CSV table of C-alpha atoms in Angstrom, one decimal:
chain,number,residue,atom,x,y,z
A,570,UNK,CA,62.6,85.4,69.8
A,571,UNK,CA,62.1,81.7,69.3
A,572,UNK,CA,65.8,81.3,68.5
A,573,UNK,CA,66.9,82.9,71.8
A,574,UNK,CA,64.1,80.9,73.6
A,575,UNK,CA,65.4,77.6,72.1
A,576,UNK,CA,69.2,78.6,72.8
A,577,UNK,CA,68.3,79.4,76.6
A,578,UNK,CA,66.5,76.1,76.9
A,579,UNK,CA,69.6,74.2,75.5
A,580,UNK,CA,72.0,76.1,77.5
A,581,UNK,CA,69.8,75.5,80.9
A,582,UNK,CA,69.7,71.8,80.1
A,583,UNK,CA,73.6,71.7,79.5
A,584,UNK,CA,74.1,73.5,82.7
A,585,UNK,CA,72.1,71.2,84.8
A,586,UNK,CA,73.9,68.2,83.4
A,587,UNK,CA,77.3,69.8,84.0
A,588,UNK,CA,79.3,72.0,86.2
A,589,UNK,CA,77.8,75.6,85.9
A,590,UNK,CA,81.5,76.8,86.3
A,591,UNK,CA,82.8,74.6,83.5
A,592,UNK,CA,83.6,77.6,81.3
A,593,UNK,CA,83.2,81.4,81.7
A,594,UNK,CA,82.0,81.7,78.5
A,595,UNK,CA,78.9,79.2,79.0
A,596,UNK,CA,78.3,81.0,82.0
A,597,UNK,CA,78.1,84.4,80.6
A,598,UNK,CA,76.5,83.4,77.4
A,599,UNK,CA,73.7,81.7,79.4
A,600,UNK,CA,73.3,84.9,81.6
A,601,UNK,CA,73.2,87.0,78.5
A,602,UNK,CA,70.6,85.2,76.8
A,603,UNK,CA,68.4,85.3,79.9
A,604,UNK,CA,69.0,89.3,80.0
A,605,UNK,CA,68.9,90.2,76.4
A,606,UNK,CA,65.2,91.5,76.4
A,607,UNK,CA,65.2,92.9,79.9
A,608,UNK,CA,64.7,96.7,80.0
A,609,UNK,CA,64.9,96.8,83.7
A,610,UNK,CA,67.5,95.3,86.2
A,611,UNK,CA,66.6,91.7,87.1
A,612,UNK,CA,68.5,90.1,90.0
A,613,UNK,CA,68.7,86.2,89.6
A,614,UNK,CA,70.5,83.5,91.7
A,615,UNK,CA,72.0,80.3,90.1
A,616,UNK,CA,71.7,77.7,93.0
A,617,UNK,CA,74.1,75.0,92.7
A,618,UNK,CA,74.7,71.6,94.4
A,619,UNK,CA,77.8,70.2,95.9
A,620,UNK,CA,79.2,69.2,92.2
A,621,UNK,CA,78.4,72.8,91.1
A,622,UNK,CA,75.5,71.5,89.0
A,623,UNK,CA,72.5,73.9,88.5
A,624,UNK,CA,69.6,73.3,90.9
A,625,UNK,CA,67.6,76.1,89.8
A,626,UNK,CA,68.1,79.7,88.0
A,627,UNK,CA,65.8,81.8,90.1
A,628,UNK,CA,64.8,85.4,89.3
A,629,UNK,CA,64.7,86.9,93.1
A,630,UNK,CA,63.6,90.2,92.0
A,631,UNK,CA,62.6,92.8,89.1
A,632,UNK,CA,63.4,96.5,89.5
A,633,UNK,CA,63.7,99.8,87.6
A,634,UNK,CA,66.3,100.9,84.7
A,635,UNK,CA,69.0,101.6,87.1
A,636,UNK,CA,68.2,99.8,90.4
A,637,UNK,CA,66.7,96.3,91.7
A,638,UNK,CA,65.9,95.9,95.4
A,639,UNK,CA,67.4,92.6,96.8
A,640,UNK,CA,66.6,91.2,100.1
A,641,UNK,CA,69.4,89.0,101.6
A,642,UNK,CA,67.0,86.9,103.6
A,643,UNK,CA,65.2,86.0,100.5
A,644,UNK,CA,68.5,85.0,98.7
A,645,UNK,CA,69.3,83.0,101.9
A,646,UNK,CA,66.1,81.3,102.3
A,647,UNK,CA,66.1,80.1,98.3
A,648,UNK,CA,69.4,78.6,98.8
A,649,UNK,CA,68.2,76.8,102.1
A,650,UNK,CA,64.9,75.6,100.7
A,651,UNK,CA,66.6,73.9,97.7
A,652,UNK,CA,69.5,72.6,99.7
A,653,UNK,CA,72.0,74.6,97.6
A,654,UNK,CA,75.7,74.6,98.7
A,655,UNK,CA,76.7,77.4,96.5
A,656,UNK,CA,75.4,80.2,94.5
A,657,UNK,CA,76.2,82.5,91.7
A,658,UNK,CA,74.6,86.0,91.9
A,659,UNK,CA,73.9,87.8,88.8
A,660,UNK,CA,72.2,91.0,87.4
A,661,UNK,CA,72.0,92.9,84.5
A,662,UNK,CA,72.8,96.7,83.7
A,663,UNK,CA,70.3,97.8,80.9
A,664,UNK,CA,72.7,100.8,80.6
A,665,UNK,CA,75.5,98.5,79.1
A,666,UNK,CA,77.9,99.2,81.9
A,667,UNK,CA,78.7,96.1,83.8
A,668,UNK,CA,80.8,97.8,86.3
A,669,UNK,CA,79.3,97.5,89.7
A,670,UNK,CA,77.8,100.2,91.7
A,671,UNK,CA,78.6,100.9,95.4
A,672,UNK,CA,75.2,99.5,96.3
A,673,UNK,CA,76.1,96.2,94.2
A,674,UNK,CA,79.3,95.8,96.1
A,675,UNK,CA,77.6,96.5,99.6
A,676,UNK,CA,74.8,93.9,98.7
A,677,UNK,CA,77.2,91.2,97.7
A,678,UNK,CA,79.1,91.5,100.6
A,679,UNK,CA,76.0,91.4,102.9
A,680,UNK,CA,75.1,88.1,100.9
A,681,UNK,CA,78.5,86.6,101.1
A,682,UNK,CA,78.3,87.2,105.1
A,683,UNK,CA,75.2,85.7,105.5
A,684,UNK,CA,75.7,82.6,103.4
A,685,UNK,CA,79.2,82.1,105.2
A,686,UNK,CA,77.3,81.7,108.4
A,687,UNK,CA,75.3,78.7,106.8
A,688,UNK,CA,78.2,77.3,105.1
A,689,UNK,CA,77.0,78.3,101.5
A,690,UNK,CA,79.6,79.4,98.9
A,691,UNK,CA,79.1,82.4,96.8
A,692,UNK,CA,81.3,81.7,93.6
A,693,UNK,CA,80.7,85.1,92.3
A,694,UNK,CA,78.3,88.0,91.4
A,695,UNK,CA,78.5,88.6,87.7
A,696,UNK,CA,77.0,91.8,86.3
A,697,UNK,CA,75.8,91.5,82.5
A,698,UNK,CA,75.8,94.7,80.5
A,699,UNK,CA,75.0,95.4,76.9
A,700,UNK,CA,76.1,97.5,74.3
A,701,UNK,CA,78.0,97.3,71.1
A,702,UNK,CA,78.8,93.8,72.3
A,703,UNK,CA,77.9,91.8,75.1
A,704,UNK,CA,80.1,92.2,78.2
A,705,UNK,CA,80.2,90.9,81.8
A,706,UNK,CA,81.9,91.8,84.8
A,707,UNK,CA,83.1,89.4,87.6
A,708,UNK,CA,83.3,90.4,91.2
A,709,UNK,CA,85.5,87.4,91.9
A,710,UNK,CA,87.9,88.2,89.1
A,711,UNK,CA,88.2,91.8,90.2
A,712,UNK,CA,89.1,90.6,93.6
A,713,UNK,CA,85.8,92.0,95.2
A,714,UNK,CA,85.0,88.5,96.7
A,715,UNK,CA,87.1,86.8,99.5
A,716,UNK,CA,86.8,83.3,100.3
């Protein structure tokens, strides 16, 4: 547990000093380390500045083993309060399967539409799953996010 906490602190410090989008591996390792002990779904938002540096990693809400309630207004409020210009959405699937549900897809579309009005970019929605090995699903890579 102490090793995971130390790794989490190091990755967070590194993410704040460089571009959060510098490497897919760094990003997914960071997200996986933060979700490794979670037994319920946790929805978090990485709030980024204009240079894609991490301003804050904010846990928006915690849910159950197969659902997490998320309010679009709360995501937008967090971005506006911190003057974020971009976001990376993330949540975990404790079942191990990182593929998005229809609810995940619809929520992401709503958040993207709301952020467009405020000129905030949503870079991705990443779902982290665990099984035999760590895996992550990128809605951007799967073509589910449009610019």
